[in-house]
Structures are given as C-alpha cells and as structure tokens.
C-alpha cells in the first residue's frame, strides 16, 4: 500500500468515525485508536498521538457552536479544567511508562464502559437546594428552555472534581475525550442538566487534550503523516454530522454505534491481554 | 475601552452593571476564537498534507513499529525550520501545533475576561490552568 492510498483510507475511516460520533452524540474520538491499531496495524503510541489532536479539533469546533447557545457553564468548565489538566499531565506521563498491552486493556475497559453508559437513560435531576461551596464559587447558573430560562444548583463539587481528575488522566493516557466519565461526574455527581453537562464537558475536552498533546508532541508520538488524514477526516465527518442532524442524536443509530464500541472494546481487551498490541 | 455591552453611564441599577464584557459577549468571542483557530489549523494541515502527498505519496507507510519522530518535528524551533524549508511534514506539524494552541488561547482569553470582571477567584483558577498548559508546551522550547 502506498502512502497516498493509506492516507485516503485513514481519512475515510476517520470521516466515518467523526460523522457517527456527531450523529450519535457519543464522540468519534473513542473509535479512532481502535480503528488505527486494529484496522491498520498502527503502533498504539502513534494512534494515541493522532487521536489526541483529532479530539482537540472536533471538540473545539463543536464548542464554538455550543458556547454561543448559552448552555455551556464557563465557570464550572474553568474550575474543572484544573482537575482535568492535572489528570491529563499525569496520564501523559503514565503513557510513557506503562506497556502498550496494559494500555490497550484499559482502553478496552473504557470502551465497554462507554457503551454501557450510553445505553442507560440519563434522567434529569434538577436539585432545588443550593450548595454552599457551589455558591461561593458562583457555579449556579441557568440554561435556556422552551419555557424560558431554567435555573439550576450545582451539587457535590469535591466529588465532581475527583472524578474529573480521573477523566483527565484517562484522556492523557489514551488520547480520548473521556466523555462517559465526564458525564458521570457532571450529570450524576454534580447534578447539572444534561444539556449543560454535555456542552460543558465538550468545552473542556480541548484544553484537557492540549495539556497532554504538548507532552506527546515533545516525546515524538505525534506523526504528521498519520495525524493529517485523521484530523482532516474526523473534522470533515463531524462538520457534516452537525449539519445534517442539528444535534439531536437518533436512538437507533446510537444503539448501533454503542454496539460497535462494545465490540471494539472486547477486541482491544483481547489484543492487549494476548500481547498483540 | 468603551464597549457597546458595558453600561458605564447607566444610573444606579438594582443589580450591579457588568464591569467587563457581558456574559453573552464573552461567549460569542470565545466561540469565534475557537472557530477561527480550528479553521486556520485545518487549512495549514491541509496545505502541508497536499505537499507531503505530492512528494511522498508513492512511498510506503511504516507505522507498525514505533520509532518516534525526528527531533526537528518535536520542537517549536525544529517545526518552524522545517516549515521555512517548505517541508510537507513540517507544515502539517505547524498546523497541529496551531490546533493545540487554540484551546490554550481560549484559556488566555478567559483569563482576560475574568480580569475585566475582577473575579479574583477565577483569575487564580484560570491562571493555574494556563500555567499548566504552558508548562506542558514548554517542553517544546528546546
């Protein structure tokens, strides 16, 4: 296979990943590493490096649209970015020490969890009682609904902070956005309305990934010849996806994509455990 | 410094008037900054990619075993040098660097917005995040 054909195939695969990620709301970043390692036989480290920059591209592109709609809670994002950047630097450091087989197993487990988490309903739990710490940090806000602005109170800030540190670590370790763990932190622990938690989590992904991307670039994990088709493909797919769907995830496609993620997770665990990666 | 959203001349209102930009203005500027950053990075990556494929498209990819990038594609000075020499891979790497710099610029902008709001707690929080990001990128200085 020539570099030209290879680049076109990688770009096509990344385009589909970006498109499905945007259409289902699950994010395309999580399937890039399995696509590159399992599909193209690319070394795990190059794959993570390319995925990381693709994640920055799609999240920043989407955040640009979200932030203007007024759902994103910039203060919550900013506060939790301290947790995710600390985690991201820790993760990037660990990625240089831990064996790729072990990383592949961890990656597989995160994929399986993501598939599981996406199949569960996300009930809205708006809590009416203000939390003193959240109030001191001025985190409470409101978001636009059809019936006017709806106020909400942020809960359990310390627990959210700890979970976000874990999300940042996974992001730096595996080159993904860790959307599933962030949802756990922001929906479940901090009781943010899910539209707010989705957009705020997306808002933070770029910063989190940038923190570890510096380390990866410096370490020589980011190959321009590979990252180029991945970034352009994912970005193109995500832009098309956002355009055709207007950001309402379709149920059946989402379930199908969750199954794909589950299968990829199982294969990553198998390949890691048997030392193939 | 006068900004259309800042109501400095307004009579004493029940709620204090915004001292910096309004929240909505900050959101609009943030969104624009991210959009422009990604667009510029994307164009640079694409230009470098075309150049790279025209010159090396017939070669064989070798990503099966990890070797790591040469020093010139790992540091800021190296990347700038390779870009000046019109090397496709160097230009792509510059685009990726611009992409990584986009969220960093976003945090710097947030810091500015919190400074204008005189929100001391968030000035500290944002400065901390910015410092960590610059620390991570500082490894590129050499």
Tab-separated table of C-alpha atoms in Angstrom:
chain	number	residue	atom	x	y	z
A	1	UNK	CA	0.000	0.000	0.000
A	2	UNK	CA	1.352	3.445	-0.912
A	3	UNK	CA	1.280	6.443	1.414
A	4	UNK	CA	-1.339	8.079	-0.829
A	5	UNK	CA	-3.751	5.137	-0.638
A	6	UNK	CA	-3.048	4.685	3.075
A	7	UNK	CA	-3.794	8.368	3.759
A	8	UNK	CA	-7.042	8.218	1.786
A	9	UNK	CA	-8.230	5.098	3.623
A	10	UNK	CA	-7.318	6.542	7.035
A	11	UNK	CA	-9.085	9.804	6.130
A	12	UNK	CA	-12.185	7.864	5.015
A	13	UNK	CA	-12.272	5.778	8.210
A	14	UNK	CA	-11.795	8.889	10.333
A	15	UNK	CA	-14.517	10.689	8.384
A	16	UNK	CA	-16.992	7.903	9.197
A	17	UNK	CA	-15.886	7.951	12.857
A	18	UNK	CA	-16.379	11.727	13.046
A	19	UNK	CA	-19.757	11.506	11.313
A	20	UNK	CA	-21.084	8.725	13.563
A	21	UNK	CA	-19.655	10.455	16.624
A	22	UNK	CA	-21.526	13.658	15.806
A	23	UNK	CA	-24.767	11.922	14.755
A	24	UNK	CA	-24.943	9.797	17.905
A	25	UNK	CA	-23.557	12.346	20.334
A	26	UNK	CA	-21.034	9.756	21.536
A	27	UNK	CA	-17.979	11.474	20.029
A	28	UNK	CA	-15.799	9.976	17.307
A	29	UNK	CA	-12.522	10.147	19.214
A	30	UNK	CA	-13.171	6.962	21.095
A	31	UNK	CA	-13.094	4.770	17.955
A	32	UNK	CA	-10.032	6.381	16.312
A	33	UNK	CA	-7.451	4.413	18.296
A	34	UNK	CA	-9.165	1.019	17.710
A	35	UNK	CA	-9.579	1.918	14.023
A	36	UNK	CA	-5.885	2.707	13.631
A	37	UNK	CA	-4.468	-0.104	15.767
A	38	UNK	CA	-6.877	-2.950	14.956
A	39	UNK	CA	-7.801	-1.825	11.441
A	40	UNK	CA	-4.497	-0.530	10.101
A	41	UNK	CA	-1.963	-2.254	12.359
A	42	UNK	CA	-0.540	1.063	13.525
A	43	UNK	CA	1.540	1.193	16.706
A	44	UNK	CA	-0.549	2.163	19.746
A	45	UNK	CA	1.585	5.237	20.531
A	46	UNK	CA	1.233	6.784	17.059
A	47	UNK	CA	-2.504	6.042	17.173
A	48	UNK	CA	-2.962	7.801	20.524
A	49	UNK	CA	-0.944	10.812	19.334
A	50	UNK	CA	-3.099	11.206	16.210
A	51	UNK	CA	-6.344	10.653	18.133
A	52	UNK	CA	-5.434	13.321	20.671
A	53	UNK	CA	-5.091	16.083	18.078
A	54	UNK	CA	-8.269	14.913	16.311
A	55	UNK	CA	-10.112	15.201	19.630
A	56	UNK	CA	-8.919	18.811	20.021
A	57	UNK	CA	-10.179	19.640	16.529
A	58	UNK	CA	-13.680	18.213	16.897
A	59	UNK	CA	-14.276	19.436	20.438
A	60	UNK	CA	-13.130	22.977	19.661
A	61	UNK	CA	-15.276	23.032	16.521
A	62	UNK	CA	-18.359	21.855	18.416
A	63	UNK	CA	-17.659	24.047	21.457
A	64	UNK	CA	-17.667	27.106	19.207
A	65	UNK	CA	-21.293	26.396	18.317
A	66	UNK	CA	-22.438	25.296	21.793
A	67	UNK	CA	-20.927	28.160	23.743
A	68	UNK	CA	-22.887	30.710	21.742
A	69	UNK	CA	-26.190	28.977	22.512
A	70	UNK	CA	-25.752	29.659	26.237
A	71	UNK	CA	-25.791	26.081	27.585
A	72	UNK	CA	-22.112	25.916	28.483
A	73	UNK	CA	-21.341	26.789	32.115
A	74	UNK	CA	-17.995	28.515	31.662
A	75	UNK	CA	-17.259	28.729	35.405
A	76	UNK	CA	-17.881	25.036	36.000
A	77	UNK	CA	-15.748	24.305	32.935
A	78	UNK	CA	-12.928	26.530	34.114
A	79	UNK	CA	-12.934	25.118	37.647
A	80	UNK	CA	-12.973	21.501	36.484
A	81	UNK	CA	-10.273	22.199	33.905
A	82	UNK	CA	-7.839	22.480	36.811
A	83	UNK	CA	-8.764	18.869	37.632
A	84	UNK	CA	-8.647	17.593	34.042
A	85	UNK	CA	-5.340	19.283	33.135
A	86	UNK	CA	-3.638	17.894	36.252
A	87	UNK	CA	-5.039	14.485	35.280
A	88	UNK	CA	-4.013	14.931	31.637
A	89	UNK	CA	-0.398	15.640	32.552
A	90	UNK	CA	-0.392	12.652	34.901
A	91	UNK	CA	-1.911	10.468	32.157
A	92	UNK	CA	0.604	11.622	29.551
A	93	UNK	CA	3.413	10.819	31.970
A	94	UNK	CA	1.975	7.361	32.728
A	95	UNK	CA	1.558	6.638	28.998
A	96	UNK	CA	5.331	6.745	28.669
A	97	UNK	CA	5.860	4.238	31.488
A	98	UNK	CA	3.035	1.695	31.151
A	99	UNK	CA	3.280	-1.040	28.488
A	100	UNK	CA	1.077	-0.662	25.399
A	101	UNK	CA	-0.553	-4.045	26.147
A	102	UNK	CA	-1.734	-2.758	29.513
A	103	UNK	CA	-2.902	0.488	27.889
A	104	UNK	CA	-4.893	-1.490	25.311
A	105	UNK	CA	-6.685	-3.395	28.093
A	106	UNK	CA	-7.521	-0.135	29.921
A	107	UNK	CA	-8.700	1.319	26.617
A	108	UNK	CA	-10.939	-1.695	26.049
A	109	UNK	CA	-12.457	-1.362	29.508
A	110	UNK	CA	-13.198	2.338	28.888
A	111	UNK	CA	-14.888	1.407	25.581
A	112	UNK	CA	-17.030	-1.233	27.274
A	113	UNK	CA	-17.998	1.235	29.999
A	114	UNK	CA	-18.805	3.917	27.384
A	115	UNK	CA	-21.090	1.508	25.531
A	116	UNK	CA	-22.802	0.552	28.789
A	117	UNK	CA	-23.184	4.173	29.934
A	118	UNK	CA	-24.635	5.259	26.588
A	119	UNK	CA	-27.332	2.581	26.769
A	120	UNK	CA	-28.608	3.849	30.105
A	121	UNK	CA	-31.177	6.634	30.224
A	122	UNK	CA	-29.959	9.972	31.503
A	123	UNK	CA	-32.647	11.206	33.863
A	124	UNK	CA	-32.714	14.924	34.562
A	125	UNK	CA	-32.207	15.566	38.285
A	126	UNK	CA	-32.573	19.241	38.957
A	127	UNK	CA	-31.969	19.902	42.639
A	128	UNK	CA	-33.621	22.916	44.180
A	129	UNK	CA	-31.337	23.362	47.185
A	130	UNK	CA	-28.194	25.466	46.777
A	131	UNK	CA	-24.855	24.027	47.858
A	132	UNK	CA	-22.677	26.433	49.935
A	133	UNK	CA	-19.406	25.610	48.122
A	134	UNK	CA	-21.021	25.882	44.701
A	135	UNK	CA	-22.487	29.220	45.711
A	136	UNK	CA	-19.152	30.514	46.964
A	137	UNK	CA	-17.594	29.541	43.610
A	138	UNK	CA	-20.544	31.137	41.775
A	139	UNK	CA	-21.237	27.954	39.827
A	140	UNK	CA	-25.049	28.120	39.852
A	141	UNK	CA	-26.478	29.267	36.565
A	142	UNK	CA	-29.480	28.890	34.282
A	143	UNK	CA	-29.987	27.472	30.826
A	144	UNK	CA	-32.431	28.278	28.031
A	145	UNK	CA	-35.527	26.078	27.638
A	146	UNK	CA	-38.699	26.426	25.579
A	147	UNK	CA	-40.425	27.858	28.671
A	148	UNK	CA	-37.713	30.427	29.427
A	149	UNK	CA	-34.530	30.252	31.460
A	150	UNK	CA	-34.347	27.405	33.974
A	151	UNK	CA	-32.087	27.925	36.990
A	152	UNK	CA	-30.095	25.045	38.485
A	153	UNK	CA	-27.926	24.460	41.550
A	154	UNK	CA	-24.606	22.661	41.265
A	155	UNK	CA	-24.065	19.876	43.839
A	156	UNK	CA	-21.114	17.889	45.290
A	157	UNK	CA	-18.267	19.908	43.823
A	158	UNK	CA	-15.429	17.924	45.511
A	159	UNK	CA	-16.718	14.574	44.193
A	160	UNK	CA	-17.064	16.057	40.706
A	161	UNK	CA	-13.517	17.362	40.972
A	162	UNK	CA	-12.099	13.935	41.864
A	163	UNK	CA	-13.993	12.209	39.052
A	164	UNK	CA	-12.837	14.847	36.573
A	165	UNK	CA	-9.223	14.256	37.585
A	166	UNK	CA	-9.773	10.602	36.677
A	167	UNK	CA	-11.374	11.622	33.361
A	168	UNK	CA	-8.380	13.840	32.580
A	169	UNK	CA	-5.955	11.031	33.413
A	170	UNK	CA	-7.743	8.636	31.040
A	171	UNK	CA	-7.750	11.334	28.379
A	172	UNK	CA	-3.984	11.858	28.650
A	173	UNK	CA	-3.331	8.132	28.859
A	174	UNK	CA	-5.490	7.042	25.912
A	175	UNK	CA	-5.870	10.128	23.697
A	176	UNK	CA	-9.652	10.315	24.053
A	177	UNK	CA	-12.178	12.861	25.310
A	178	UNK	CA	-13.439	10.542	28.125
A	179	UNK	CA	-16.988	11.767	27.588
A	180	UNK	CA	-18.542	8.862	29.517
A	181	UNK	CA	-16.573	9.567	32.707
A	182	UNK	CA	-17.244	13.289	32.436
A	183	UNK	CA	-20.959	12.639	32.166
A	184	UNK	CA	-20.700	10.538	35.327
A	185	UNK	CA	-19.021	13.435	37.122
A	186	UNK	CA	-21.244	16.221	35.884
A	187	UNK	CA	-24.654	14.525	35.494
A	188	UNK	CA	-24.601	12.138	38.406
A	189	UNK	CA	-22.316	13.787	40.949
A	190	UNK	CA	-22.840	17.486	40.289
A	191	UNK	CA	-26.448	17.248	39.060
A	192	UNK	CA	-26.002	19.521	36.060
A	193	UNK	CA	-28.826	19.467	33.500
A	194	UNK	CA	-27.621	17.108	30.765
A	195	UNK	CA	-27.578	19.685	28.011
A	196	UNK	CA	-25.320	21.775	30.243
A	197	UNK	CA	-23.095	18.847	31.194
A	198	UNK	CA	-22.713	17.676	27.581
A	199	UNK	CA	-21.725	21.085	26.270
A	200	UNK	CA	-19.532	21.984	29.252
A	201	UNK	CA	-17.733	18.639	29.069
A	202	UNK	CA	-17.130	19.204	25.359
A	203	UNK	CA	-15.877	22.707	26.158
A	204	UNK	CA	-13.220	21.228	28.456
A	205	UNK	CA	-12.035	18.454	26.155
A	206	UNK	CA	-9.878	20.739	24.011
A	207	UNK	CA	-7.993	22.149	26.994
A	208	UNK	CA	-7.575	18.715	28.567
A	209	UNK	CA	-6.256	17.208	25.341
A	210	UNK	CA	-3.968	20.191	24.687
A	211	UNK	CA	-2.298	19.636	28.072
A	212	UNK	CA	-1.274	16.091	27.158
A	213	UNK	CA	-0.717	16.832	23.444
A	214	UNK	CA	2.252	19.062	24.346
A	215	UNK	CA	3.869	16.126	26.134
A	216	UNK	CA	3.070	13.703	23.294
A	217	UNK	CA	4.463	16.026	20.617
A	218	UNK	CA	7.603	16.562	22.620
A	219	UNK	CA	8.007	12.820	23.027
A	220	UNK	CA	7.710	12.192	19.276
A	221	UNK	CA	4.347	10.350	19.408
A	222	UNK	CA	2.583	12.728	17.000
A	223	UNK	CA	3.402	11.812	13.412
A	224	UNK	CA	2.309	14.455	10.876
A	225	UNK	CA	1.855	11.943	8.050
A	226	UNK	CA	-0.632	9.968	10.151
A	227	UNK	CA	-2.267	12.806	12.087
A	228	UNK	CA	-3.039	14.739	8.874
A	229	UNK	CA	-5.627	12.328	7.381
A	230	UNK	CA	-7.042	11.571	10.851
A	231	UNK	CA	-7.586	15.234	11.793
A	232	UNK	CA	-8.980	16.267	8.410
A	233	UNK	CA	-11.203	13.168	8.169
A	234	UNK	CA	-12.676	13.460	11.666
A	235	UNK	CA	-13.191	17.194	11.312
A	236	UNK	CA	-14.970	16.774	7.961
A	237	UNK	CA	-17.187	13.994	9.340
A	238	UNK	CA	-18.072	15.932	12.480
A	239	UNK	CA	-18.955	19.052	10.485
A	240	UNK	CA	-21.198	17.115	8.126
A	241	UNK	CA	-22.804	15.272	11.040
A	242	UNK	CA	-23.590	18.505	12.882
A	243	UNK	CA	-25.100	19.942	9.725
A	244	UNK	CA	-27.412	17.076	8.775
A	245	UNK	CA	-28.720	16.296	12.210
A	246	UNK	CA	-28.975	19.581	14.029
A	247	UNK	CA	-27.577	17.847	17.120
A	248	UNK	CA	-30.478	15.572	18.022
A	249	UNK	CA	-28.993	12.091	18.434
A	250	UNK	CA	-31.023	9.386	16.760
A	251	UNK	CA	-31.880	6.442	19.019
A	252	UNK	CA	-31.330	3.517	16.673
A	253	UNK	CA	-28.058	4.805	15.240
A	254	UNK	CA	-26.869	5.490	18.766
A	255	UNK	CA	-27.630	1.924	19.861
A	256	UNK	CA	-25.846	0.559	16.790
A	257	UNK	CA	-22.779	2.704	17.391
A	258	UNK	CA	-22.769	1.646	21.055
A	259	UNK	CA	-22.639	-1.988	19.882
A	260	UNK	CA	-19.686	-1.170	17.608
A	261	UNK	CA	-17.921	0.478	20.559
A	262	UNK	CA	-18.642	-2.588	22.720
A	263	UNK	CA	-17.208	-4.952	20.069
A	264	UNK	CA	-14.117	-2.776	19.648
A	265	UNK	CA	-13.697	-2.734	23.430
A	266	UNK	CA	-13.778	-6.530	23.589
A	267	UNK	CA	-11.250	-6.770	20.775
A	268	UNK	CA	-8.931	-4.214	22.403
A	269	UNK	CA	-9.021	-6.168	25.670
A	270	UNK	CA	-8.329	-9.447	23.832
A	271	UNK	CA	-5.456	-7.961	21.813
A	272	UNK	CA	-3.961	-6.280	24.843
A	273	UNK	CA	-4.280	-9.320	27.100
A	274	UNK	CA	-2.738	-11.608	24.479
A	275	UNK	CA	0.130	-9.190	23.916
A	276	UNK	CA	-0.725	-8.434	20.286
A	277	UNK	CA	-0.767	-4.691	20.951
B	1	UNK	CA	-12.131	50.526	26.316
B	2	UNK	CA	-15.789	51.525	25.947
B	3	UNK	CA	-17.715	48.524	24.772
B	4	UNK	CA	-21.290	48.514	23.479
B	5	UNK	CA	-22.344	45.989	26.134
B	6	UNK	CA	-20.874	47.832	29.116
B	7	UNK	CA	-23.398	50.193	30.637
B	8	UNK	CA	-20.990	52.519	32.397
B	9	UNK	CA	-23.203	55.573	32.077
B	10	UNK	CA	-26.308	53.821	33.428
B	11	UNK	CA	-27.940	55.168	36.589
B	12	UNK	CA	-27.557	53.015	39.752
B	13	UNK	CA	-29.480	49.858	38.966
B	14	UNK	CA	-30.819	47.215	41.381
B	15	UNK	CA	-28.204	44.761	40.114
B	16	UNK	CA	-24.627	45.980	39.571
B	17	UNK	CA	-23.880	46.707	35.908
B	18	UNK	CA	-21.323	44.419	34.228
B	19	UNK	CA	-17.828	45.799	34.622
B	20	UNK	CA	-16.250	43.816	31.797
B	21	UNK	CA	-17.894	42.250	28.837
B	22	UNK	CA	-21.369	40.833	29.264
B	23	UNK	CA	-21.510	37.072	29.627
B	24	UNK	CA	-23.062	36.760	26.205
B	25	UNK	CA	-20.322	38.829	24.578
B	26	UNK	CA	-17.690	36.634	26.187
B	27	UNK	CA	-19.472	33.552	24.837
B	28	UNK	CA	-19.636	34.988	21.330
B	29	UNK	CA	-15.950	35.951	21.369
B	30	UNK	CA	-14.962	32.557	22.799
B	31	UNK	CA	-16.898	30.761	20.087
B	32	UNK	CA	-15.353	32.901	17.369
B	33	UNK	CA	-11.838	32.361	18.738
B	34	UNK	CA	-12.237	28.567	18.709
B	35	UNK	CA	-13.757	28.587	15.254
B	36	UNK	CA	-11.010	30.720	13.734
B	37	UNK	CA	-8.268	28.694	15.458
B	38	UNK	CA	-9.584	25.371	14.140
B	39	UNK	CA	-10.135	26.818	10.651
B	40	UNK	CA	-6.593	28.203	10.376
B	41	UNK	CA	-5.060	24.996	11.753
B	42	UNK	CA	-7.158	22.919	9.345
B	43	UNK	CA	-6.039	24.939	6.318
B	44	UNK	CA	-2.354	24.699	7.324
B	45	UNK	CA	-2.631	20.919	7.887
B	46	UNK	CA	-4.369	20.526	4.528
B	47	UNK	CA	-1.725	22.591	2.688
B	48	UNK	CA	1.094	20.618	4.281
B	49	UNK	CA	-0.754	17.383	3.552
B	50	UNK	CA	-1.102	18.155	-0.155
B	51	UNK	CA	2.603	18.985	-0.372
B	52	UNK	CA	3.530	15.830	1.555
B	53	UNK	CA	1.368	13.551	-0.599
B	54	UNK	CA	2.607	15.109	-3.850
B	55	UNK	CA	6.201	14.395	-2.843
B	56	UNK	CA	5.923	11.191	-0.846
B	57	UNK	CA	2.539	9.741	-1.869
B	58	UNK	CA	4.250	6.864	-3.669
B	59	UNK	CA	6.282	5.742	-0.652
B	60	UNK	CA	5.348	3.092	1.910
B	61	UNK	CA	3.847	3.901	5.302
B	62	UNK	CA	5.704	2.393	8.277
B	63	UNK	CA	3.617	2.852	11.395
B	64	UNK	CA	3.625	-0.774	12.505
B	65	UNK	CA	6.646	-0.317	14.723
B	66	UNK	CA	7.231	2.705	16.880
B	67	UNK	CA	10.359	4.722	16.136
B	68	UNK	CA	9.311	8.182	17.309
B	69	UNK	CA	9.536	11.415	15.402
B	70	UNK	CA	12.869	13.042	14.497
B	71	UNK	CA	13.940	15.888	16.756
B	72	UNK	CA	13.036	18.508	14.140
B	73	UNK	CA	9.348	17.519	14.383
B	74	UNK	CA	9.312	17.571	18.177
B	75	UNK	CA	10.350	21.126	18.994
B	76	UNK	CA	8.987	24.538	18.112
B	77	UNK	CA	12.224	25.724	16.531
B	78	UNK	CA	12.563	22.456	14.597
B	79	UNK	CA	8.988	22.693	13.284
B	80	UNK	CA	9.455	26.324	12.249
B	81	UNK	CA	12.705	25.398	10.491
B	82	UNK	CA	11.039	22.544	8.602
B	83	UNK	CA	8.165	24.863	7.669
B	84	UNK	CA	10.536	27.501	6.304
B	85	UNK	CA	12.203	24.775	4.230
B	86	UNK	CA	8.694	24.090	2.785
B	87	UNK	CA	8.710	20.513	4.002
B	88	UNK	CA	5.223	18.987	3.935
B	89	UNK	CA	5.610	17.154	7.250
B	90	UNK	CA	6.926	20.306	8.909
B	91	UNK	CA	3.948	22.341	7.684
B	92	UNK	CA	1.477	19.704	8.888
B	93	UNK	CA	3.179	19.699	12.275
B	94	UNK	CA	2.884	23.506	12.402
B	95	UNK	CA	-0.856	23.146	11.741
B	96	UNK	CA	-1.130	20.593	14.560
B	97	UNK	CA	0.732	22.976	16.837
B	98	UNK	CA	-1.773	25.735	15.941
B	99	UNK	CA	-4.557	23.283	16.764
B	100	UNK	CA	-3.022	22.554	20.174
B	101	UNK	CA	-2.556	26.300	20.733
B	102	UNK	CA	-6.265	27.039	20.079
B	103	UNK	CA	-7.599	25.861	23.468
B	104	UNK	CA	-4.591	27.488	25.139
B	105	UNK	CA	-5.551	30.798	23.514
B	106	UNK	CA	-9.104	30.183	24.712
B	107	UNK	CA	-7.912	29.877	28.318
B	108	UNK	CA	-5.802	33.042	27.936
B	109	UNK	CA	-8.909	34.819	26.670
B	110	UNK	CA	-10.959	33.517	29.619
B	111	UNK	CA	-8.287	34.902	31.942
B	112	UNK	CA	-8.666	38.304	30.294
B	113	UNK	CA	-12.446	38.159	30.663
B	114	UNK	CA	-12.226	37.243	34.380
B	115	UNK	CA	-9.672	40.026	34.906
B	116	UNK	CA	-12.068	42.542	33.394
B	117	UNK	CA	-14.829	41.202	35.622
B	118	UNK	CA	-12.441	41.491	38.590
B	119	UNK	CA	-13.419	37.970	39.580
B	120	UNK	CA	-10.394	37.197	41.730
B	121	UNK	CA	-11.126	33.535	42.439
B	122	UNK	CA	-11.488	32.721	38.748
B	123	UNK	CA	-8.451	34.791	37.807
B	124	UNK	CA	-6.446	32.493	40.106
B	125	UNK	CA	-8.122	29.311	38.809
B	126	UNK	CA	-7.664	30.290	35.155
B	127	UNK	CA	-4.038	31.375	35.678
B	128	UNK	CA	-3.324	27.986	37.209
B	129	UNK	CA	-4.752	26.125	34.185
B	130	UNK	CA	-2.877	28.410	31.798
B	131	UNK	CA	0.366	27.816	33.704
B	132	UNK	CA	-0.093	24.027	33.473
B	133	UNK	CA	-0.744	24.250	29.731
B	134	UNK	CA	2.296	26.428	29.145
B	135	UNK	CA	4.356	24.076	31.301
B	136	UNK	CA	3.301	21.158	29.092
B	137	UNK	CA	4.116	23.092	25.923
B	138	UNK	CA	7.354	24.452	27.387
B	139	UNK	CA	8.930	21.076	26.737
B	140	UNK	CA	8.770	22.191	23.094
B	141	UNK	CA	11.000	25.199	23.662
B	142	UNK	CA	14.281	23.406	23.027
